[in-house]
Coordinates of N, CA and C in Angstrom, one line a residue:
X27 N 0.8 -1.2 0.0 CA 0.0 0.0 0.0 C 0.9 1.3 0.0
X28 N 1.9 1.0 0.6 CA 2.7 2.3 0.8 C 2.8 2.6 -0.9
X29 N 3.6 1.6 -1.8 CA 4.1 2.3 -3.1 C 3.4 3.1 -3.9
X30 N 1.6 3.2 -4.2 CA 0.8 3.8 -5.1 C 1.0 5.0 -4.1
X31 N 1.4 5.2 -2.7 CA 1.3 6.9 -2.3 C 3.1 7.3 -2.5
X32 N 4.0 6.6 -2.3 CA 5.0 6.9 -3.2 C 5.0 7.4 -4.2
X33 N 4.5 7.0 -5.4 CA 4.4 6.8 -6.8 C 3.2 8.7 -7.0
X34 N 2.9 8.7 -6.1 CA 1.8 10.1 -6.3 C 2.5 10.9 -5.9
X35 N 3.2 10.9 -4.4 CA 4.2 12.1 -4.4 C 5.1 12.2 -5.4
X36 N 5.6 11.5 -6.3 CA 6.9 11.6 -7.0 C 5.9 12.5 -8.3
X37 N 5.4 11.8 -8.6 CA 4.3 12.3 -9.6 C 4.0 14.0 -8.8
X38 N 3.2 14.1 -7.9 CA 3.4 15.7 -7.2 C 4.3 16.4 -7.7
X39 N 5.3 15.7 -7.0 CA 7.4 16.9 -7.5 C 7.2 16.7 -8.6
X40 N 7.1 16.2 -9.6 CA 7.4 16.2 -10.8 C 6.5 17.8 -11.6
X41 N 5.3 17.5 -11.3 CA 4.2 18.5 -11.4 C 4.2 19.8 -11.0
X42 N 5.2 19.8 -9.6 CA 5.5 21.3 -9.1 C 6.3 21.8 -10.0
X43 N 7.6 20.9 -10.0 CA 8.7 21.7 -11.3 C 8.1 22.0 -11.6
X44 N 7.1 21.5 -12.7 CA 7.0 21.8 -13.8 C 6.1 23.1 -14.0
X45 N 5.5 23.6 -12.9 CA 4.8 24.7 -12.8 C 5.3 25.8 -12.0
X46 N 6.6 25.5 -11.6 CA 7.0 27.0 -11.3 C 7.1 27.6 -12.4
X47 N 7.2 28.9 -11.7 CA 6.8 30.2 -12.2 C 8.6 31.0 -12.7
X48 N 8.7 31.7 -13.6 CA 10.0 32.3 -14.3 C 10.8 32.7 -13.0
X49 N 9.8 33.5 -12.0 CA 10.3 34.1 -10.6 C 11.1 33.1 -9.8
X50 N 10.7 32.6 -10.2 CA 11.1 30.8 -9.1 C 11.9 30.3 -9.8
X51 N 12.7 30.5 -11.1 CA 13.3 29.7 -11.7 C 15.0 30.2 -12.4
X52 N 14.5 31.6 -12.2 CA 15.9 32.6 -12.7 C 15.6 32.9 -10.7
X53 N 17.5 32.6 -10.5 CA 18.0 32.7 -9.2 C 18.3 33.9 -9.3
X54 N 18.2 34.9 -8.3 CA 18.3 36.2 -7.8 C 20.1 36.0 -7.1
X55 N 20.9 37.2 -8.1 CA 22.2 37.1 -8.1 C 22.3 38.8 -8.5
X56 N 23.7 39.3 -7.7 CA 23.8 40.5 -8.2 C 25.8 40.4 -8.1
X57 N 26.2 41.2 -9.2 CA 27.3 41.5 -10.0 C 28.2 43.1 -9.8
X58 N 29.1 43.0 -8.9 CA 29.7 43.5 -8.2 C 30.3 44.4 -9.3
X59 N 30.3 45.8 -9.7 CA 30.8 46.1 -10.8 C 32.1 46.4 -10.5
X60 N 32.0 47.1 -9.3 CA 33.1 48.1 -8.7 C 32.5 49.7 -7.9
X61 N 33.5 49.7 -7.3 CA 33.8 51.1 -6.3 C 31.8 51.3 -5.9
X62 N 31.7 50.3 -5.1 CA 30.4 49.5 -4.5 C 29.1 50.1 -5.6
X63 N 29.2 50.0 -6.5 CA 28.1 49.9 -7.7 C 28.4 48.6 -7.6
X64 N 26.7 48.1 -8.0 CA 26.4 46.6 -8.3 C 25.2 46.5 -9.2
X65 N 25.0 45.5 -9.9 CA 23.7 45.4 -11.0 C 23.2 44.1 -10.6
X66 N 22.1 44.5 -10.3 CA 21.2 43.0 -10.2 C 21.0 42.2 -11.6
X67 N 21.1 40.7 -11.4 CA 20.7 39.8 -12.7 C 20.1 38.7 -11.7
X68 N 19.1 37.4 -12.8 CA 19.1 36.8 -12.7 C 19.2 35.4 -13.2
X69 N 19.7 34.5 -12.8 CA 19.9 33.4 -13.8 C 19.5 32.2 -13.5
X70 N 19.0 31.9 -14.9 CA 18.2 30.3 -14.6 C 19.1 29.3 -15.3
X71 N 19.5 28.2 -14.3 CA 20.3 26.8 -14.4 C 19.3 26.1 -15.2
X72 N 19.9 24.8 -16.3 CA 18.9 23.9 -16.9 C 18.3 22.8 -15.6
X73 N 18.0 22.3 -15.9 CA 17.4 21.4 -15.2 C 17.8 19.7 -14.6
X74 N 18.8 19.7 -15.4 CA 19.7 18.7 -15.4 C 21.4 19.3 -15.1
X75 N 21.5 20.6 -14.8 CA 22.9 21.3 -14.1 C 22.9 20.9 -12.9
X76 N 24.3 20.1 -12.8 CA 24.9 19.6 -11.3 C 26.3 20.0 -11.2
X77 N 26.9 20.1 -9.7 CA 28.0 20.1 -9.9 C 28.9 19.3 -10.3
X78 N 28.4 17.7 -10.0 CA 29.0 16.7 -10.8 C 28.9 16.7 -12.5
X79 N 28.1 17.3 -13.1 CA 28.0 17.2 -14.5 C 29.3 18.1 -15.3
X80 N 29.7 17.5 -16.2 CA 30.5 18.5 -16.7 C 30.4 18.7 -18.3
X81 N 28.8 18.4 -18.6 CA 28.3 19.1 -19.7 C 28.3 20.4 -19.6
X82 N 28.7 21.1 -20.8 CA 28.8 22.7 -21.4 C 27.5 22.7 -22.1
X83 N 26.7 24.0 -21.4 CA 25.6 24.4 -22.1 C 25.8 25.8 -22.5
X84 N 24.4 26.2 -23.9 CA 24.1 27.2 -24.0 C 23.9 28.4 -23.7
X85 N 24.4 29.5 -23.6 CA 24.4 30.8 -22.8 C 23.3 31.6 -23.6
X86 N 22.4 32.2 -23.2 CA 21.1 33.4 -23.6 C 21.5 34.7 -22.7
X87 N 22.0 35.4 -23.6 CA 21.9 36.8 -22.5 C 20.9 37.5 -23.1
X88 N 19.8 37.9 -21.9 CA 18.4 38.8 -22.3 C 18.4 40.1 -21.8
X89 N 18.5 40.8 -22.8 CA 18.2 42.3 -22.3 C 16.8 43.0 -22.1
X90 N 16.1 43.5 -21.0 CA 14.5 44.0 -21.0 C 14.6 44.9 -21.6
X91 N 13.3 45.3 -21.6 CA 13.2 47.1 -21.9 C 13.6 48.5 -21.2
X92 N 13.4 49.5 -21.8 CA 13.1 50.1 -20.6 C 12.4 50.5 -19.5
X93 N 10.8 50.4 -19.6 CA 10.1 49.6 -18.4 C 10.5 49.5 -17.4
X94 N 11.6 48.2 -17.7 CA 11.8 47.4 -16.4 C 13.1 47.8 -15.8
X95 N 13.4 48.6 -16.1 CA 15.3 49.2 -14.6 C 14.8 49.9 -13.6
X96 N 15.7 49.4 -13.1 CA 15.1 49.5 -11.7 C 16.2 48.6 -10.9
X97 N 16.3 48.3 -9.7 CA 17.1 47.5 -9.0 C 16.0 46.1 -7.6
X98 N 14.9 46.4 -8.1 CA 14.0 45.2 -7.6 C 14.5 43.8 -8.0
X99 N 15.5 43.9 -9.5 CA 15.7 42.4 -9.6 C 14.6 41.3 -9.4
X100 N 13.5 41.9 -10.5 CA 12.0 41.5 -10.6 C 11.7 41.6 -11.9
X101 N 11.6 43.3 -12.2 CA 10.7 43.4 -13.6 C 11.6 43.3 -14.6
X102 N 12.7 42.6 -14.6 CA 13.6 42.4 -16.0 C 13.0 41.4 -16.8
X103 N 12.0 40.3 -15.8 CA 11.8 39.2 -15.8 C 10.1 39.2 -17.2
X104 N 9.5 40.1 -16.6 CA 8.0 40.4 -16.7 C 7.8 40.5 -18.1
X105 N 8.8 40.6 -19.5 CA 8.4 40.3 -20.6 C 9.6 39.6 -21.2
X106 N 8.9 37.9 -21.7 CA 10.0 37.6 -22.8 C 10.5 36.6 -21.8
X107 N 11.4 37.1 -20.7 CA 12.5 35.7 -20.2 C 11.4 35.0 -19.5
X108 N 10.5 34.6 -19.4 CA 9.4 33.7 -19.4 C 9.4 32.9 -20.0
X109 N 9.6 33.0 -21.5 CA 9.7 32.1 -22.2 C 10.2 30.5 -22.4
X110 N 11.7 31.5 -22.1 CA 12.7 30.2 -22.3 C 12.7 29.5 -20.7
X111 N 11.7 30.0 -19.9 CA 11.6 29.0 -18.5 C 10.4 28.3 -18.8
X112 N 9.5 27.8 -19.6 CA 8.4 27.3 -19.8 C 9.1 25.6 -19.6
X113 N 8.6 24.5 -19.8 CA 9.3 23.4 -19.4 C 9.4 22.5 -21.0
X114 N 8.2 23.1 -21.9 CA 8.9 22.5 -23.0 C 9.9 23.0 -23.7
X115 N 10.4 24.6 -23.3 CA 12.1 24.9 -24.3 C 12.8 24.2 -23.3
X116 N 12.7 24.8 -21.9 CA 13.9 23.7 -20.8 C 14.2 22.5 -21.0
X117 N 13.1 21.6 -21.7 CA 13.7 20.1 -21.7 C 14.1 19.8 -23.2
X118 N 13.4 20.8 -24.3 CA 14.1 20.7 -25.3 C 15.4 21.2 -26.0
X119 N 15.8 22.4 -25.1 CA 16.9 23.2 -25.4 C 17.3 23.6 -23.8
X120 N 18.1 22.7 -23.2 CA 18.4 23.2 -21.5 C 19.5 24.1 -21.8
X121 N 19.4 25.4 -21.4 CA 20.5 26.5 -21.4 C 20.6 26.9 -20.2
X122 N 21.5 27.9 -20.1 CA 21.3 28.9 -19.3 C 21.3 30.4 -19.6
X123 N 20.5 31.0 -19.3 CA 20.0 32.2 -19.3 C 20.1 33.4 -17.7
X124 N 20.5 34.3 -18.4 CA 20.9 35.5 -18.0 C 20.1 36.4 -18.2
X125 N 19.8 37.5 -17.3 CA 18.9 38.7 -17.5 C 19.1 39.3 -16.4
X126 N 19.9 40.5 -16.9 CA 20.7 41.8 -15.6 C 19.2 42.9 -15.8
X127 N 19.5 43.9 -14.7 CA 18.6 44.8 -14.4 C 19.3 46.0 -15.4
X128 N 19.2 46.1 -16.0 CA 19.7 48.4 -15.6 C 19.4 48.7 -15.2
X129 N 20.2 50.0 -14.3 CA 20.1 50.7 -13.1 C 18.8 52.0 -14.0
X130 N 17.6 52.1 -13.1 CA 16.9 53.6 -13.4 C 17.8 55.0 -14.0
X131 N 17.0 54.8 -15.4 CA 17.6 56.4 -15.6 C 19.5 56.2 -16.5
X132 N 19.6 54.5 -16.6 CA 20.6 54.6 -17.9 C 19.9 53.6 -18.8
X133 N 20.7 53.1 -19.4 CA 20.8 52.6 -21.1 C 21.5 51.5 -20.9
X134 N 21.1 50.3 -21.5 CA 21.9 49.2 -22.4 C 23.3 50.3 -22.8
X135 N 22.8 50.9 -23.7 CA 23.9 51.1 -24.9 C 24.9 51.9 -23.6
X136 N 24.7 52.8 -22.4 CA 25.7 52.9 -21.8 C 26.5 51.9 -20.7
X137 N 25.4 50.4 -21.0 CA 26.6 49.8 -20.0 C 27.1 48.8 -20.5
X138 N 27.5 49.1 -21.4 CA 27.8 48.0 -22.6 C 29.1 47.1 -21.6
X139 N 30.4 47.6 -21.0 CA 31.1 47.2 -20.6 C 30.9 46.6 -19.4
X140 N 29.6 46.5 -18.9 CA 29.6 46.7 -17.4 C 29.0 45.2 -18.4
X141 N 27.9 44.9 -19.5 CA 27.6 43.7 -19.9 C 28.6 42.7 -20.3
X142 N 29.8 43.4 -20.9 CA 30.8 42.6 -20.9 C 31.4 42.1 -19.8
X143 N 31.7 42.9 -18.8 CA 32.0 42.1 -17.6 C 31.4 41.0 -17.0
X144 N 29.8 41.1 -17.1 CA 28.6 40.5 -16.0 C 29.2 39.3 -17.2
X145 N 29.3 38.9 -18.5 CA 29.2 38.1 -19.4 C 30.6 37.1 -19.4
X146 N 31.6 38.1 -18.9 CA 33.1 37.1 -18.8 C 32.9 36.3 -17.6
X147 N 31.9 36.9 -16.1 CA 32.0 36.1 -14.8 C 31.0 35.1 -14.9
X148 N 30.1 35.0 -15.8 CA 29.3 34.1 -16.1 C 30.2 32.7 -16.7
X149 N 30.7 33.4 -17.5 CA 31.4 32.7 -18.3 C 32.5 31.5 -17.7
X150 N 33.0 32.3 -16.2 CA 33.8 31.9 -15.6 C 33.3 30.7 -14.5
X151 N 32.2 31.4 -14.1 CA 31.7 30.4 -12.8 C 30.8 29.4 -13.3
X152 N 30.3 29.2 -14.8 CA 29.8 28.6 -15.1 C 29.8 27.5 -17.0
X153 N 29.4 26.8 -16.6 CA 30.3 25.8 -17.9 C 29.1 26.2 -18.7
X154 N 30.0 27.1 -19.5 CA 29.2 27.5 -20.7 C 29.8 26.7 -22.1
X155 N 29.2 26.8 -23.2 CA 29.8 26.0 -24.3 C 30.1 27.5 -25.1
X156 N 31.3 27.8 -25.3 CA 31.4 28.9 -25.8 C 31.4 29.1 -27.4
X157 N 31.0 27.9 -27.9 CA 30.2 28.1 -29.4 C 29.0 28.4 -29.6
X158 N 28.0 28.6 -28.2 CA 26.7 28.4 -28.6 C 26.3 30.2 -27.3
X159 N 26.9 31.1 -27.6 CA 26.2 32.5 -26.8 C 25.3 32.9 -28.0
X160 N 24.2 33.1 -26.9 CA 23.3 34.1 -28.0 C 22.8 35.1 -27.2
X161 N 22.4 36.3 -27.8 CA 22.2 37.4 -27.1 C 20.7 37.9 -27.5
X162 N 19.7 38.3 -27.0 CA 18.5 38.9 -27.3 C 18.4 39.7 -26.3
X163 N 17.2 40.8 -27.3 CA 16.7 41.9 -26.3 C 15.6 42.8 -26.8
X164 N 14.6 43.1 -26.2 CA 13.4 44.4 -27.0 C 13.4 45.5 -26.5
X165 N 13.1 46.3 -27.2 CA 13.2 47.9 -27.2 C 14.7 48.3 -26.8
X166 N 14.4 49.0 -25.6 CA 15.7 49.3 -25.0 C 16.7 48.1 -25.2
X167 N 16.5 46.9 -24.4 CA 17.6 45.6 -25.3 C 18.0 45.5 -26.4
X168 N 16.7 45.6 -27.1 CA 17.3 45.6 -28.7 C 18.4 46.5 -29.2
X169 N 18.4 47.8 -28.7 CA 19.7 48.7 -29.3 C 21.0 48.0 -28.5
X170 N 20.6 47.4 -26.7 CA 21.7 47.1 -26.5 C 22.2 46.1 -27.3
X171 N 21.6 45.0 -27.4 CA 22.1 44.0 -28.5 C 22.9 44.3 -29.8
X172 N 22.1 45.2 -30.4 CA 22.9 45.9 -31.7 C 24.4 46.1 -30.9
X173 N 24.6 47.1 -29.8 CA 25.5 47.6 -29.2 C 26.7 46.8 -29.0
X174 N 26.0 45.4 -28.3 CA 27.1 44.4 -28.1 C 27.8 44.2 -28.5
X175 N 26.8 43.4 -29.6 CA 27.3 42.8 -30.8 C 28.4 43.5 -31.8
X176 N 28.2 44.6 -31.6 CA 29.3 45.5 -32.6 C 30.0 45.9 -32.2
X177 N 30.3 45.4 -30.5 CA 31.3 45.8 -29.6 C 32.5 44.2 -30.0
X178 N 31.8 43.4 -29.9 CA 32.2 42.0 -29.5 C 31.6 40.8 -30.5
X179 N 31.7 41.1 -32.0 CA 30.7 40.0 -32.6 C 31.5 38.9 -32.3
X180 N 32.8 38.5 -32.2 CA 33.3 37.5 -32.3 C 32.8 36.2 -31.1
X181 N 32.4 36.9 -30.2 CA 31.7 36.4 -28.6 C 30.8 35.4 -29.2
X182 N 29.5 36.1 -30.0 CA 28.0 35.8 -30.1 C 28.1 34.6 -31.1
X183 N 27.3 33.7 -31.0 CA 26.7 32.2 -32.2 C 25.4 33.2 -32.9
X184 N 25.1 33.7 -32.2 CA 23.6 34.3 -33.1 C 23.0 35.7 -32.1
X185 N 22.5 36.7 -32.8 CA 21.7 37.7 -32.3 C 20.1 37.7 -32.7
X186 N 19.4 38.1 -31.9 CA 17.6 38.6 -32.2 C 17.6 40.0 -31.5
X187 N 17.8 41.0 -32.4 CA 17.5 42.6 -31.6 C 16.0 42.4 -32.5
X188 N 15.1 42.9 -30.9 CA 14.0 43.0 -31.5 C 13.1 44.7 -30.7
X189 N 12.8 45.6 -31.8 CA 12.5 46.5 -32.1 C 13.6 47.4 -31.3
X190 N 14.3 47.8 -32.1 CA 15.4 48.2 -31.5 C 16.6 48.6 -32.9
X191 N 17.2 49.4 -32.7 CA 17.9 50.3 -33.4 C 19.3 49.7 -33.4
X192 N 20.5 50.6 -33.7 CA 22.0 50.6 -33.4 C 22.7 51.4 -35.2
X193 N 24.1 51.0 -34.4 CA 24.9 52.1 -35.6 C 24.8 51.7 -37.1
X194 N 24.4 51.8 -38.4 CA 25.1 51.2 -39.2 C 26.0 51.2 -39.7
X195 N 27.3 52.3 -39.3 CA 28.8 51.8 -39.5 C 29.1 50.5 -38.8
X196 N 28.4 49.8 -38.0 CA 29.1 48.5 -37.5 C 28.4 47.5 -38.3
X197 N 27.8 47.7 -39.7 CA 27.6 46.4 -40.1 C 28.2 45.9 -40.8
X198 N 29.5 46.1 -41.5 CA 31.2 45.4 -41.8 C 31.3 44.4 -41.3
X199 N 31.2 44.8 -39.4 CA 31.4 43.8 -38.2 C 30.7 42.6 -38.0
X200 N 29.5 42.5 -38.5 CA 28.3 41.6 -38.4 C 27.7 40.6 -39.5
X201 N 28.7 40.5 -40.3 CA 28.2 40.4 -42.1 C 28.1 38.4 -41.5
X202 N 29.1 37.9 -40.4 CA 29.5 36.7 -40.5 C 28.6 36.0 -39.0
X203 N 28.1 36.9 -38.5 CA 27.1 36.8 -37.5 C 25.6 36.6 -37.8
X204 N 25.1 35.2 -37.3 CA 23.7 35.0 -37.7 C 22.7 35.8 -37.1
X205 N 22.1 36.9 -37.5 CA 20.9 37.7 -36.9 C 19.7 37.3 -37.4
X206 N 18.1 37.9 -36.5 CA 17.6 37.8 -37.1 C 16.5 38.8 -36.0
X207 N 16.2 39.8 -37.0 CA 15.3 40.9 -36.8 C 14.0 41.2 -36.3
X208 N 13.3 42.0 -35.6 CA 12.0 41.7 -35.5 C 11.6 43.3 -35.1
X209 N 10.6 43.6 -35.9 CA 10.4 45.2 -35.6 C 8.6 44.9 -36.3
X210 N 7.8 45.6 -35.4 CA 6.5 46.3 -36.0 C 6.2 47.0 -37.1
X211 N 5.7 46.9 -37.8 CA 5.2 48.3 -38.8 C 4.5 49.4 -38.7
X212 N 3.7 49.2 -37.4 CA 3.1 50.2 -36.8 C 3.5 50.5 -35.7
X213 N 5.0 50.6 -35.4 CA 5.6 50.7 -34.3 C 5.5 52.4 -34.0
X214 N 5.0 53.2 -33.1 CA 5.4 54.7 -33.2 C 6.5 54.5 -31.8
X215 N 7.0 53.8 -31.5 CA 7.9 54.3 -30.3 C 9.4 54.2 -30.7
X216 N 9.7 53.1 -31.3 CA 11.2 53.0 -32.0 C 10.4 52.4 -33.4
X217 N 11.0 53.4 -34.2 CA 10.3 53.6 -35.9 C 11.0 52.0 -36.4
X218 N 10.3 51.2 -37.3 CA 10.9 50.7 -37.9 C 11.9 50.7 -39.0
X219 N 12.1 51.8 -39.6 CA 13.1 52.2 -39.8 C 14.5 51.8 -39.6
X220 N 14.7 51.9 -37.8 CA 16.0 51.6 -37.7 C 16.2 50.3 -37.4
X221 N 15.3 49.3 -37.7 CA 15.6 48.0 -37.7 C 15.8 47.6 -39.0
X222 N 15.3 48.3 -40.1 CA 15.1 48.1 -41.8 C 16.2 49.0 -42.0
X223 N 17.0 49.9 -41.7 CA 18.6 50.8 -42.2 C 19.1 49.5 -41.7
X224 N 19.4 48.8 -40.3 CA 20.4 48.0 -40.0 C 20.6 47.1 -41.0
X225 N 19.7 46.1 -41.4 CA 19.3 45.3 -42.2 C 19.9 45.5 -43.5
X226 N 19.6 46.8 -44.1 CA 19.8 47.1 -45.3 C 21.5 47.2 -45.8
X227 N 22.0 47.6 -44.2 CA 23.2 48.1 -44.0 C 24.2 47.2 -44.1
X228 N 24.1 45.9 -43.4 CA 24.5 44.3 -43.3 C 24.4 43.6 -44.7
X229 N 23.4 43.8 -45.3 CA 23.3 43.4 -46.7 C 24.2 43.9 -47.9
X230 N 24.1 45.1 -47.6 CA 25.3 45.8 -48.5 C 26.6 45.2 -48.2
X231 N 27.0 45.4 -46.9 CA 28.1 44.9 -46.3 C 28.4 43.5 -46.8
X232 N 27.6 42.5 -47.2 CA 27.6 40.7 -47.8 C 26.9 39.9 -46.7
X233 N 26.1 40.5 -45.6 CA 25.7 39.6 -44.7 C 24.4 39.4 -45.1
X234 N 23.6 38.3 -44.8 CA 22.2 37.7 -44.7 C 21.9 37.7 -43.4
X235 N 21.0 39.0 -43.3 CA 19.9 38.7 -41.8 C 19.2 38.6 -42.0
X236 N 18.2 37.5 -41.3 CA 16.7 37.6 -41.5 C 16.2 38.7 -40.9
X237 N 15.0 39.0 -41.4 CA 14.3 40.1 -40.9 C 12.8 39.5 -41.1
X238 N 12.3 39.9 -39.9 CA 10.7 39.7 -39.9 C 10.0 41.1 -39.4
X239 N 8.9 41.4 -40.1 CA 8.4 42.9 -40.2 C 6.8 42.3 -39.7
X240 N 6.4 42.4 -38.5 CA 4.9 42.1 -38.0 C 4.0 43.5 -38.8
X241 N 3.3 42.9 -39.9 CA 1.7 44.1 -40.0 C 1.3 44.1 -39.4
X242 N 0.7 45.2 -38.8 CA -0.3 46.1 -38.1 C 0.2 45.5 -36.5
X243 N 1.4 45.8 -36.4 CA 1.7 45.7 -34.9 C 2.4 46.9 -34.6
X244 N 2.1 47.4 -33.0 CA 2.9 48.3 -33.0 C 4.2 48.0 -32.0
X245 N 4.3 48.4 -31.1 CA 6.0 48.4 -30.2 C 5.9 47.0 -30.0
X246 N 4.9 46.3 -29.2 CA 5.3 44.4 -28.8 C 5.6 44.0 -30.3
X247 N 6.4 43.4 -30.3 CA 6.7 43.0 -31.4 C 7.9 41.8 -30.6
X248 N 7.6 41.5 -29.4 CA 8.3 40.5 -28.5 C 7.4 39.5 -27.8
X249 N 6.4 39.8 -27.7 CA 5.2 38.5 -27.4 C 5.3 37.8 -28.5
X250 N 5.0 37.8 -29.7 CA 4.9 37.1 -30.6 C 6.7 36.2 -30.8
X251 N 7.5 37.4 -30.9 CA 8.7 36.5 -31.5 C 9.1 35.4 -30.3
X252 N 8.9 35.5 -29.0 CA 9.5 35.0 -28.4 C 8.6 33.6 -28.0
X253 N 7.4 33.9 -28.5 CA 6.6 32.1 -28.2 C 6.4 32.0 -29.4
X254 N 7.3 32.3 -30.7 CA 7.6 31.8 -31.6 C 8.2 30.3 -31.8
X255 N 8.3 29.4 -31.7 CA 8.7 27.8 -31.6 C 9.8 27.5 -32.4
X256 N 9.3 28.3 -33.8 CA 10.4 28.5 -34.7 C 11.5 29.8 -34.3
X257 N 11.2 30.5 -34.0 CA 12.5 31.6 -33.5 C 13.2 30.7 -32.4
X258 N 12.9 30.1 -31.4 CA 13.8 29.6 -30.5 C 14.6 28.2 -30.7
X259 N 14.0 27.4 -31.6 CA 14.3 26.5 -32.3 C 15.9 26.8 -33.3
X260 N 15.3 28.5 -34.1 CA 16.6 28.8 -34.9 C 17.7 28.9 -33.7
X261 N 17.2 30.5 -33.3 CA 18.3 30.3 -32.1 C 19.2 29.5 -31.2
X262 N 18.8 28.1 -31.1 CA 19.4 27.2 -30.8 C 19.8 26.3 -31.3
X263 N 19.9 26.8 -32.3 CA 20.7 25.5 -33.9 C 21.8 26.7 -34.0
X264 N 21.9 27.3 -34.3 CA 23.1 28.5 -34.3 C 24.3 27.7 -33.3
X265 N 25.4 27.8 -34.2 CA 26.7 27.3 -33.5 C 28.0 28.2 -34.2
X266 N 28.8 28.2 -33.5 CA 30.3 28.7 -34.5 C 30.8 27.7 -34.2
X267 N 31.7 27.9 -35.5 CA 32.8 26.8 -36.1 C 33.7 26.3 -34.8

């Protein structure tokens, strides 16, 4: 008699995993910059990460909008890195994923170095597969991502800046980098435009990015791409040589 109530509890745990919540699943960590500034992030382990394991996984660094800065080390969370904590990408693509806060009142694009650093200690404390970094981000993330990336393409396996801008003298830098675009057409907050110059800019330069242009959407233009099945699917077939 005991084993059918065995067999239910295990069945239970199994059922809880499986329904936490993104809150519950990206671990609350903060990243010591220097001269006592610090940036909150948080980061979600796959599901099968042990200390004993010495498989190398996938790295996702997510940048929010701007919305969400702040230092609660909460609302980075509230659009998008949801996603990749759902339990069918975790067991089909077990990564790990990253998502820092910005501090109120700056920019991605001014802490570009402060992302390079949070991205080397990641790097360090944890067994990343360093063929497979990918970086995404909307609105405000998205320029960061542009940012990065044209700081550091040689880092990244693949980019998704989604409605979001950046330079196009850096797209020389990016011709050999797999991107892939996502901006509104009825976006009035960041014009489409500067996702369609980038694009245009990379093409001239010899690169192939995809680009996807949602009709009659306006700024979200990250709900959709990111419970896209096929966007996260590409994203995680992306490898360097």
């Amino acid at each position: 008699m005991k084993y059918p109530r065995l067999i239910t509890l295990a069945v239970l745990q199994v059922l809880a995993l499986h329904n936490l919540s993104a809150n519950d699943l990206y671990q609350p960590k903060t990243f010591k910059i220097g001269d006592g500034k610090e940036m909150p992030y948080r980061i979600m382990l796959p599901e099968s990460y042990s200390a004993s394991d010495k498989t190398e996984y996938p790295l996702v660094l997510f940048l929010h909008g701007a919305g969400e800065r702040g230092n609660d080390n909460a609302k980075q969370l509230v659009h998008g890195a949801g996603e990749f904590a759902k339990p069918a990408n975790r067991q089909k693509f077990p990564a790990i994923v990253v998502a820092p806060q910005c501090p109120s009142g700056s920019f991605w694009t001014r802490e570009v170095k402060t992302l390079q650093s949070l991205l080397d200690s990641v790097r360090k404390d944890y067994r990343i597969d360093a063929r497979r970094i990918y970086i995404t981000g909307l609105s405000m993330g998205g320029f960061g991502t542009w940012s990065l990336i044209a700081e550091q393409p040689e880092v990244f396996a693949a980019a998704a800046p989604i409605c979001g801008g950046g330079s196009t003298e850096s797209a020389g830098k990016l011709v050999n980098l797999p991107i892939w675009v996502f901006h509104g057409d009825d976006d009035t907050v960041v014009k489409p435009e500067l996702s369609r110059n980038m694009v245009k800019a990379i093409e001239k330069a010899g690169g192939k990015p995809k680009y996807t242009e949602y009709a009659g959407v306006g700024h979200d233009s990250w709900t959709a791409t990111y419970a896209n099945p096929d966007f996260i699917a590409w994203l995680f077939s992306q490898k360097k040589p």
